[in-house]
Short mmCIF file of C-alpha atoms in Angstrom, two decimals:
data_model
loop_
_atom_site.label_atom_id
_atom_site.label_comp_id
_atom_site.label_asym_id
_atom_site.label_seq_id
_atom_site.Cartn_x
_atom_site.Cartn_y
_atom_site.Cartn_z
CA UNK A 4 -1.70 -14.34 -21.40
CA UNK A 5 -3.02 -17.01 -23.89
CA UNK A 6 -0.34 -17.79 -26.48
CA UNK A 7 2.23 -15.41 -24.74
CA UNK A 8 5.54 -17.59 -24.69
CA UNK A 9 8.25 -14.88 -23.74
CA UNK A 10 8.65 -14.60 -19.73
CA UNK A 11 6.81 -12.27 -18.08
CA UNK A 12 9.32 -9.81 -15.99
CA UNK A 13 7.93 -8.18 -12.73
CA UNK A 14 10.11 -5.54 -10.54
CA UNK A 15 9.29 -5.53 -7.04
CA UNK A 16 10.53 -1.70 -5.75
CA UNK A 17 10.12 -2.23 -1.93
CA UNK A 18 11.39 -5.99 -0.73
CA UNK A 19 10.15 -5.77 2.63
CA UNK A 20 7.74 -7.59 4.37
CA UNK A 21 4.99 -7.04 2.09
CA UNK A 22 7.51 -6.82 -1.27
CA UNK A 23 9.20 -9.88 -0.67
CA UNK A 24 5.86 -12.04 0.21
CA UNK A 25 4.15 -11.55 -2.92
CA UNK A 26 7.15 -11.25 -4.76
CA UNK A 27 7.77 -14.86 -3.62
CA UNK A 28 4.36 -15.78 -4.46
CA UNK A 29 4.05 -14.34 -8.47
CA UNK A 30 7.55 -15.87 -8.71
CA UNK A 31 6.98 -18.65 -10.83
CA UNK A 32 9.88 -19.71 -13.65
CA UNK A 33 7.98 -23.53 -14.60
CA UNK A 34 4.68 -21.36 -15.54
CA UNK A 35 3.37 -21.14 -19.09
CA UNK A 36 4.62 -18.72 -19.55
CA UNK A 37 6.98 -18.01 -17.58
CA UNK A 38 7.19 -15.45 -14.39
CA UNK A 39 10.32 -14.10 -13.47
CA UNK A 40 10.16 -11.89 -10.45
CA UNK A 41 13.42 -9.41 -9.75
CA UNK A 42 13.96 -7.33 -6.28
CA UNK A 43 15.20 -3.51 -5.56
CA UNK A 44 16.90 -4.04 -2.26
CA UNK A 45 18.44 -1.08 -0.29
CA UNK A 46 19.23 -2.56 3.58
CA UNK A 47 18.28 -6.17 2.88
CA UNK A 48 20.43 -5.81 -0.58
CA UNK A 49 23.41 -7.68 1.00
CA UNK A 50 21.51 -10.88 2.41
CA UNK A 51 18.80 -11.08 -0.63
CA UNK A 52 21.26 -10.89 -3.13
CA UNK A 53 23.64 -13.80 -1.32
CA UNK A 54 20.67 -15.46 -0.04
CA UNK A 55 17.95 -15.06 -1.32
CA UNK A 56 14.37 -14.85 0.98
CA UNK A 57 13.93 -17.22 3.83
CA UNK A 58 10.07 -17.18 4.09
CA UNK A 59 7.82 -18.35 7.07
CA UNK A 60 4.26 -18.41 6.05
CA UNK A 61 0.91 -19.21 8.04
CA UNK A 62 -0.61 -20.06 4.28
CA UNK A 63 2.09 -21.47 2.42
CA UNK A 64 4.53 -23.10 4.75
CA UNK A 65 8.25 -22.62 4.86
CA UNK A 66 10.14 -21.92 1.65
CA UNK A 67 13.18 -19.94 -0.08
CA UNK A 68 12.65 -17.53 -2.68
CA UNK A 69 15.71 -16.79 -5.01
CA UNK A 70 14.81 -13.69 -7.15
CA UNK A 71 15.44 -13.84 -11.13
CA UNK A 72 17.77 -10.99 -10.37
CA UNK A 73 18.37 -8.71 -7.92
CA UNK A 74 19.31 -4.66 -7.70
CA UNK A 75 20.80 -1.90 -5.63
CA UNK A 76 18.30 0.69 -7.15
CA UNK A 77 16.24 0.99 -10.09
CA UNK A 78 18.68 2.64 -11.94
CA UNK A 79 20.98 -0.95 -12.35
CA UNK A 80 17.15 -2.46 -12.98
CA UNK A 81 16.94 -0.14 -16.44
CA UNK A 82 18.91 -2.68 -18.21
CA UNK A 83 15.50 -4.64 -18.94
CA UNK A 84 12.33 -4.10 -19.94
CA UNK A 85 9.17 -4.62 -17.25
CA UNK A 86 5.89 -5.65 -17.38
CA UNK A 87 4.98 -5.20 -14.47
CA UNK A 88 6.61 -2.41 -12.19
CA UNK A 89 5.14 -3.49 -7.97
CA UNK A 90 5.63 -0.25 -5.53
CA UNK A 91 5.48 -1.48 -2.15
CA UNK A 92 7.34 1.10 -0.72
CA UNK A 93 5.68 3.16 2.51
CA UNK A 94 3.88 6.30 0.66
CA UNK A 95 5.55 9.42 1.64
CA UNK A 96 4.80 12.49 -0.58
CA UNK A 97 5.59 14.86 1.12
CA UNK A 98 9.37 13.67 1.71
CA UNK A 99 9.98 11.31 -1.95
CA UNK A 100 8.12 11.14 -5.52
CA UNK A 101 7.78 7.54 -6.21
CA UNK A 102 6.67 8.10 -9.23
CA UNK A 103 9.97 9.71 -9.93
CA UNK A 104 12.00 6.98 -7.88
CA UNK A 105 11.07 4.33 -10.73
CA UNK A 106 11.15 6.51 -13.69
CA UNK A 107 13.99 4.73 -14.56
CA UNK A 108 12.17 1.53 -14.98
CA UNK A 109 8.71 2.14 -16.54
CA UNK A 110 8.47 2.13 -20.43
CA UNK A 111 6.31 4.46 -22.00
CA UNK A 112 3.19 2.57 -22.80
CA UNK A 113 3.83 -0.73 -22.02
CA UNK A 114 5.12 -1.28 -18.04
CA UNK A 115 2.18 -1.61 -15.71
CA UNK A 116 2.61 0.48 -12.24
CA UNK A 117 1.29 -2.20 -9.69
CA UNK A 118 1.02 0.49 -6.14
CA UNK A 119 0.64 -1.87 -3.26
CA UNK A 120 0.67 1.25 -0.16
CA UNK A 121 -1.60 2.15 2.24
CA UNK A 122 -4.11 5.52 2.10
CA UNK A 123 -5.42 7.97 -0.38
CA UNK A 124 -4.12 9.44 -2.94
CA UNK A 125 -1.21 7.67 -3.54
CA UNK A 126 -1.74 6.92 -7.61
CA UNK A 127 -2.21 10.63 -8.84
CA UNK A 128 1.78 11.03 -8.95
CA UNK A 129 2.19 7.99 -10.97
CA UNK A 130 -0.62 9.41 -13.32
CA UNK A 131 0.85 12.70 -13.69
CA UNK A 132 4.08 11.08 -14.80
CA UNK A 133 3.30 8.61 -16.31
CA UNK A 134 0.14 9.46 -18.78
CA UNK A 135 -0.01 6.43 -21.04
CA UNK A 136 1.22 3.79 -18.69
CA UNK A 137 -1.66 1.13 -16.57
CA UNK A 138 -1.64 1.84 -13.06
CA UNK A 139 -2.96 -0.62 -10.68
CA UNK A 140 -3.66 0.57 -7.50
CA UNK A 141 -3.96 -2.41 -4.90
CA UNK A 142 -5.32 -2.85 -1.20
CA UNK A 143 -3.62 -5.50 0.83
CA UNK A 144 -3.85 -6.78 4.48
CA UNK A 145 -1.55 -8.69 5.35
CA UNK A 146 0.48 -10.01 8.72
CA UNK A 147 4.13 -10.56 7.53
CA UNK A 148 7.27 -8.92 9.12
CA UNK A 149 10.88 -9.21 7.41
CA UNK A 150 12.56 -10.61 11.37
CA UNK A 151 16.09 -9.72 9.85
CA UNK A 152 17.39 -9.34 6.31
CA UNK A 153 15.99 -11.80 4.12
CA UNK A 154 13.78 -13.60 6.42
CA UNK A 155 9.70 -12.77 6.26
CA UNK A 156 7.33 -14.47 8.73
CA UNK A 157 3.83 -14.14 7.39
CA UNK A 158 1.46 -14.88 10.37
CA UNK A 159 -2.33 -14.95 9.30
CA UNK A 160 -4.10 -15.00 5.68
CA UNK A 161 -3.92 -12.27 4.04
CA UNK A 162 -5.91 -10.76 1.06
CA UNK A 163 -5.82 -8.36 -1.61
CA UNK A 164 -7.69 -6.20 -3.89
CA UNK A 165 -6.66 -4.67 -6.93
CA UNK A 166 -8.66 -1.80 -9.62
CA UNK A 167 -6.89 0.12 -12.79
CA UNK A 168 -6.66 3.73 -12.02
CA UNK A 169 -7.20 5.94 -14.93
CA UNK A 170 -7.97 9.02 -13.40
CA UNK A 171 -8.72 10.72 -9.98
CA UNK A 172 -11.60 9.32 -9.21
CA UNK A 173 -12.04 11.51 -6.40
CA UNK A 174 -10.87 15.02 -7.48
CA UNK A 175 -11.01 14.95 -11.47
CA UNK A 176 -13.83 12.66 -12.54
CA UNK A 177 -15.27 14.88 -15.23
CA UNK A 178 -11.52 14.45 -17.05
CA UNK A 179 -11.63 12.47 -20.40
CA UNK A 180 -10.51 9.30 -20.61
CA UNK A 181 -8.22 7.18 -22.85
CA UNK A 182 -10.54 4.50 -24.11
CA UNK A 183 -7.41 2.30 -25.22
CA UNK A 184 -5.84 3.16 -21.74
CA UNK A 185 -8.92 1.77 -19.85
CA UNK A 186 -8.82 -1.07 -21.94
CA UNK A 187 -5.56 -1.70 -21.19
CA UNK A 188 -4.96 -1.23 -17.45
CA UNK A 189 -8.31 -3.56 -16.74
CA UNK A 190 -6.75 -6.28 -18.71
CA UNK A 191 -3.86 -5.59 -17.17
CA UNK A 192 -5.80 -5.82 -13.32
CA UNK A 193 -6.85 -9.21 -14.57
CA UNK A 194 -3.80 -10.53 -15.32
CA UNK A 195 -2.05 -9.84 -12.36
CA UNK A 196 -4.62 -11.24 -10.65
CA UNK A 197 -4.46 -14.26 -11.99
CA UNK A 198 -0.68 -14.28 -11.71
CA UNK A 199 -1.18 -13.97 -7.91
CA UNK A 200 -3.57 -16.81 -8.24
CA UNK A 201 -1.33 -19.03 -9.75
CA UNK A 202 0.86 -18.33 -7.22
CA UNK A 203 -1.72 -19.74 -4.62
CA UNK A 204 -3.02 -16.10 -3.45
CA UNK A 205 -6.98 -17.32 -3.88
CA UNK A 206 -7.92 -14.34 -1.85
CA UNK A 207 -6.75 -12.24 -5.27
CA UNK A 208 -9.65 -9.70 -6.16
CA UNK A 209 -10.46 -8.04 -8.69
CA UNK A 210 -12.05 -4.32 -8.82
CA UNK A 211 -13.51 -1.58 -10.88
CA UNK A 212 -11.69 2.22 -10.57
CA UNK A 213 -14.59 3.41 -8.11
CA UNK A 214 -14.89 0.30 -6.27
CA UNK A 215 -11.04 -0.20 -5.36
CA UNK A 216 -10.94 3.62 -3.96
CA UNK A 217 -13.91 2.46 -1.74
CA UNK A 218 -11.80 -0.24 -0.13
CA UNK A 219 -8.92 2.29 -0.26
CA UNK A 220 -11.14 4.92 2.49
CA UNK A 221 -12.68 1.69 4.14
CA UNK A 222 -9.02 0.69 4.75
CA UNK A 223 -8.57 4.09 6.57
CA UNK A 224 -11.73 3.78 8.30
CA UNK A 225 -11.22 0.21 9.45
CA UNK A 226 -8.53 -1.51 9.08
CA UNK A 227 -7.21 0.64 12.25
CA UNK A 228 -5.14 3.07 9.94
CA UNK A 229 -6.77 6.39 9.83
CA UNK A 230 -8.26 6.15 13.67
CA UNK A 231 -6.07 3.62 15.65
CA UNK A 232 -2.20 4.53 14.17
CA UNK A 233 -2.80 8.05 14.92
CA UNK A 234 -4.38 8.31 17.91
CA UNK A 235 -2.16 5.56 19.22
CA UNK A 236 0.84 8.14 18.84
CA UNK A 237 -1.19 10.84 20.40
CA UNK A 238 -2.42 9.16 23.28
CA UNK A 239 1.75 8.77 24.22
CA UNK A 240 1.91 5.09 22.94
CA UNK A 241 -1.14 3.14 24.30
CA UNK A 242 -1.33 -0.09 22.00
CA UNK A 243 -4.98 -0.96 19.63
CA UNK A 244 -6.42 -3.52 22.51
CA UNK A 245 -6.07 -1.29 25.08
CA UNK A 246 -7.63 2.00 23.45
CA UNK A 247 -10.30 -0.22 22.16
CA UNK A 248 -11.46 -0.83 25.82
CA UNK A 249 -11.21 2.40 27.02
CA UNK A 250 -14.49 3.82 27.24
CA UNK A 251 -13.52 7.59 25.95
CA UNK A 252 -10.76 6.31 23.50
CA UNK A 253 -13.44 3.76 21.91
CA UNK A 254 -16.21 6.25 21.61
CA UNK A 255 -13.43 8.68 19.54
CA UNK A 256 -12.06 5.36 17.05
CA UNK A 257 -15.32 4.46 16.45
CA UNK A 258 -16.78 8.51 15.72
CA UNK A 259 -13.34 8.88 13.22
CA UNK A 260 -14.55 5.50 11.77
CA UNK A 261 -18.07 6.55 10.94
CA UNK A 262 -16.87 9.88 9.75
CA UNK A 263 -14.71 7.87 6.91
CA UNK A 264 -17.31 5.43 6.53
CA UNK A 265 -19.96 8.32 5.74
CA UNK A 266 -17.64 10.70 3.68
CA UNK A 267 -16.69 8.20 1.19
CA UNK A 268 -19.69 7.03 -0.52
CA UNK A 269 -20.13 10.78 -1.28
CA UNK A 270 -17.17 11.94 -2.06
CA UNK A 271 -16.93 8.71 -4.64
CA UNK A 272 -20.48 8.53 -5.57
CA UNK A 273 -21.15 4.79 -4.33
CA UNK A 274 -21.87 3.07 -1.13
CA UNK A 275 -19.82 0.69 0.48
CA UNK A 276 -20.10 -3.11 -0.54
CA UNK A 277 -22.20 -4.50 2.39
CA UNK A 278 -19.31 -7.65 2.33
CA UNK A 279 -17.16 -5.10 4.06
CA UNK A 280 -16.65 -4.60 8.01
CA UNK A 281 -18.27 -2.69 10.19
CA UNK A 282 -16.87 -0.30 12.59
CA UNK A 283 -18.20 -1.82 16.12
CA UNK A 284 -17.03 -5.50 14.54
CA UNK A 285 -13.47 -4.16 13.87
CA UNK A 286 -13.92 -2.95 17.45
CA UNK A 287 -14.89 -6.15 19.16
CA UNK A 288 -12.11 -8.06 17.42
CA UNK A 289 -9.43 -5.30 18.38
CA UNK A 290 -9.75 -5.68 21.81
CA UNK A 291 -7.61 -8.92 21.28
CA UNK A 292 -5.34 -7.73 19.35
CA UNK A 293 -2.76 -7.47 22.11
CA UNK A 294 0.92 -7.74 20.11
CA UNK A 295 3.05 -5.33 18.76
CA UNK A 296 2.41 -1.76 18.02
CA UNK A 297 0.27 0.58 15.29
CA UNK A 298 2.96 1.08 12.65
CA UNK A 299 2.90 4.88 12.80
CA UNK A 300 3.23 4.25 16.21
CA UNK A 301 6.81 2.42 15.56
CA UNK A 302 7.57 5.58 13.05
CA UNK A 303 6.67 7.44 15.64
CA UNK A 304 9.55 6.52 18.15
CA UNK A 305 12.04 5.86 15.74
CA UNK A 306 11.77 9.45 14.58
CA UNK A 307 10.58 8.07 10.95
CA UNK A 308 8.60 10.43 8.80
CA UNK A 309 4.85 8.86 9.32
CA UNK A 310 2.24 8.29 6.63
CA UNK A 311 0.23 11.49 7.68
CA UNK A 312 -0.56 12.34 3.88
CA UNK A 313 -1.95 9.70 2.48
CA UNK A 314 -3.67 8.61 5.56
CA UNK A 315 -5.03 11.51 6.92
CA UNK A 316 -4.26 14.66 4.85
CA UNK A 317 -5.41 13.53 0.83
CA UNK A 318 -8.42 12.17 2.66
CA UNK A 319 -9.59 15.55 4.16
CA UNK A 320 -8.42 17.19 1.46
CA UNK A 321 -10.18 15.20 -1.12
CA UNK A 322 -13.05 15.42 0.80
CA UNK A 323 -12.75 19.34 1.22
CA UNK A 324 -12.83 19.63 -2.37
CA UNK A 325 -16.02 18.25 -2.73
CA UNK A 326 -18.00 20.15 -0.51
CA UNK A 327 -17.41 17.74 2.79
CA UNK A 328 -15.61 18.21 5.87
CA UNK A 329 -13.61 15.36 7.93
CA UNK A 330 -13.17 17.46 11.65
CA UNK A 331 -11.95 14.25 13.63
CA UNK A 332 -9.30 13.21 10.77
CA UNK A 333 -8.61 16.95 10.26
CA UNK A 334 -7.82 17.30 13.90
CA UNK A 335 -5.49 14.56 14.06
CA UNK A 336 -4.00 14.99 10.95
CA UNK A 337 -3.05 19.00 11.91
CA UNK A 338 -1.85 18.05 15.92
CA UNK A 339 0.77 15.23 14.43
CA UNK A 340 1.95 17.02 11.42
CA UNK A 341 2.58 19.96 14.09
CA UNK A 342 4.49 17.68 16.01
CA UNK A 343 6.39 15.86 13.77
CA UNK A 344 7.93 19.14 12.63
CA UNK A 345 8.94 19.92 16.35
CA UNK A 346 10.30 16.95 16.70
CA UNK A 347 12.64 17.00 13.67
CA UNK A 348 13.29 20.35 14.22
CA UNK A 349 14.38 19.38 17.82
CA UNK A 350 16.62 16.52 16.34
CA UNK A 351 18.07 18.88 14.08
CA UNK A 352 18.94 21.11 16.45
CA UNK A 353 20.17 18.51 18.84
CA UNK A 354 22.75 16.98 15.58
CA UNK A 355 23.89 20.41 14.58
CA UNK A 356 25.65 20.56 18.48
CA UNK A 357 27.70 17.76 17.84
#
C-alpha cells in the first residue's frame, strides 16, 4: 500500500452476518489511503440501502456502517473496478457456481477473490474461472447474527485466518505454478490483512497455501462443523451441549473428530500447528454451549439446501483421491444427502398438488 493514493474499492458479495461485520470493519474512508467498502444485498437490500448497518458488537461497541455504495446484484456492481472481491456467501456447489455469480465483477488480473465460507474445497471453482486472478481463501469464527435487516449483533471475539490459493493443494499439487501469480496473491494476503487490522481486527492472521487448508479441515474437525452440524440433524434435532454429554453421541463427535484430525496432515503433507484445539477440549467447552442451534441444523428445518459438499463430501473425496478413507464423514455425508433429496422430492410433490 505504501505510496498508493487512489481508494482502495472492496465488494462484499454476501451482507449477512458475517458480510456485513467485516465489511463494517475494512470500511475505512479517513485511511491513507482510502478504503471504500460497497455491499451486494438481496433480502436486506431494502433496509441497507435506506439505512445502512446497525451493528452491535462484543469487540467494538455499537456503531452504524453506511456502505460507499450499495447493489441489488453484482451485475449493477460492474460499473467499477474492484480490488478486492469478499464471498461470504454459504458454499453450495452443488446448487450455485459462485465463481460464476461474481464473474461480473472480477477483472482479469487485477481483482483479488477474498472466499470467507466454511469447508473444503470451496476455492477450486474460483481457480478454474478465474486463472490469473489472487484468491484468498479465509477461515473465520465468528458469533454475529444479522437480528433483522440491517442490524448484526456480534456476541464474542472472533478471529480469522487468511492464505493465497494458487492451486489445489489437496488434489493437484504436482501442477505448475505462476511464479508472478504467487507473488501476487501473498502480497495480496498481506494486505488485506492489514486492512482488517486497521480496522481493529488484531486477531487478523496471516497463512501460507498449505497451512490455511490445515485450519480449513481443523475447522471441520473442530469447530463443531463436520461432526456436531450433521449429526445434530440426524439425531432429530438434539442441540451441541446436549450430544456432547451423551455418553454414545460423545464417543461418535469425538471418533469423526480424530478421523479429520488424522486424515489431514496426510492428505496435505503437514501436521497440524500444535496452537490449534484439541478434540476432547472442544468437547469440554461444548457442553456449555447451550443456545441456539448447529446451523445445518436450522437449514435443516427450514428445508434449506445444507452445506453437505464442502463439509462433508470434498473432504472424503479429497481424501479418497489420495489413497485415504473418511468412513464416519462418509457415512454421514451419504445418510443426509439421501435425505435431503427425499425431502425435496416430498416438498415437490406436496407444491405440485396445489
Amino acid at each position: 500500500m505504501t505510496g498508493r493514493q487512489e481508494p482502495i474499492h472492496v465488494l462484499i458479495c454476501g451482507t449477512g452476518a458475517v458480510g456485513g461485520f467485516y465489511g463494517s470493519r475494512l470500511h475505512l474512508p479517513e485511511s491513507n489511503p482510502p478504503v471504500l467498502v460497497s455491499t451486494v444485498c438481496r433480502s436486506n437490500y431494502n433496509a441497507v440501502s435506506a439505512n445502512g448497518l446497525h451493528m452491535d458488537t462484543h469487540s467494538y461497541g455499537k456503531y452504524h456502517f453506511k456502505p460507499h455504495a450499495v447493489y441489488r446484484n453484482t451485475s449493477e456492481a460492474s460499473e467499477r473496478q474492484w480490488d478486492y472481491v469478499v464471498v461470504t456467501t454459504k458454499a453450495l456447489p452443488d446448487v450455485l457456481d459462485d465463481s460464476e455469480l461474481i464473474q461480473d465483477v472480477v477483472t482479469p488480473g487485477k481483482t483479488s477473490i477474498v472466499l470467507i465460507q466454511n469447508g473444503v474445497g470451496v476455492e477450486e471453482p474460483h481457480r478454474q474461472r478465474f486463472s490469473k486472478n489472487p484468491i484468498l481463501s479465509a477461515v473465520t469464527v465468528v458469533s454475529a447474527a444479522q437480528v433483522e435487516p440491517g442490524h448484526i449483533v456480534q456476541n464474542r471475539w472472533t478471529r480469522i485466518s487468511i492464505g493465497p490459493y494458487l492451486q489445489s493443494a489437496s488434489l493437484n499439487a504436482d501442477q505448475t505454478t505462476d511464479s508472478h501469480l504467487g507473488e501476487m496473491s501473498t502480497a495480496r494476503t498481506e494486505e488485506f490483512v492489514q486492512l482488517l487490522k486497521n480496522g481493529g481486527v488484531k486477531d487478523a492472521e496471516v497463512y501460507d497455501e498449505a497451512g490455511l487448508q490445515l485450519v480449513r479441515w481443523h475447522k471441520i474437525a473442530i469447530k463443531w462443523v463436520g461432526s456436531m452440524n450433521p449429526s445434530a440433524v440426524l439425531s432429530g434435532g438434539v442441540g451441541n451441549a446436549a450430544m456432547s454429554l451423551d455418553e454414545e453421541t460423545r464417543r461418535h463427535l469425538r471418533a469423526c473428530m480424530i478421523e479429520v484430525l488424522e486424515t489431514a496432515p496426510k492428505v496435505l503433507g503437514r501436521p497440524f500447528p500444535a496452537k490449534l484445539a484439541t478434540a476432547d477440549a472442544i468437547l469440554k467447552s461444548t457442553e456449555r454451549n447451550t443456545s441456539g442451534k448447529p446451523s445445518m441444523l436450522l437449514d435443516w428445518e427450514a428445508g434449506r439446501p445444507m452445506e453437505l459438499e464442502v463439509i462433508l463430501g470434498y473432504p472424503v473425496k479429497i481424501a479418497r483421491a489420495k489413497g485415504f478413507e473418511m468412513p464416519r464423514l462418509q457415512s454421514m455425508y451419504a445418510l443426509l444427502k439421501l435425505a435431503q433429496k427425499q425431502r425435496d422430492a416430498r416438498a415437490a410433490k406436496a407444491k405440485s398438488k396445489l
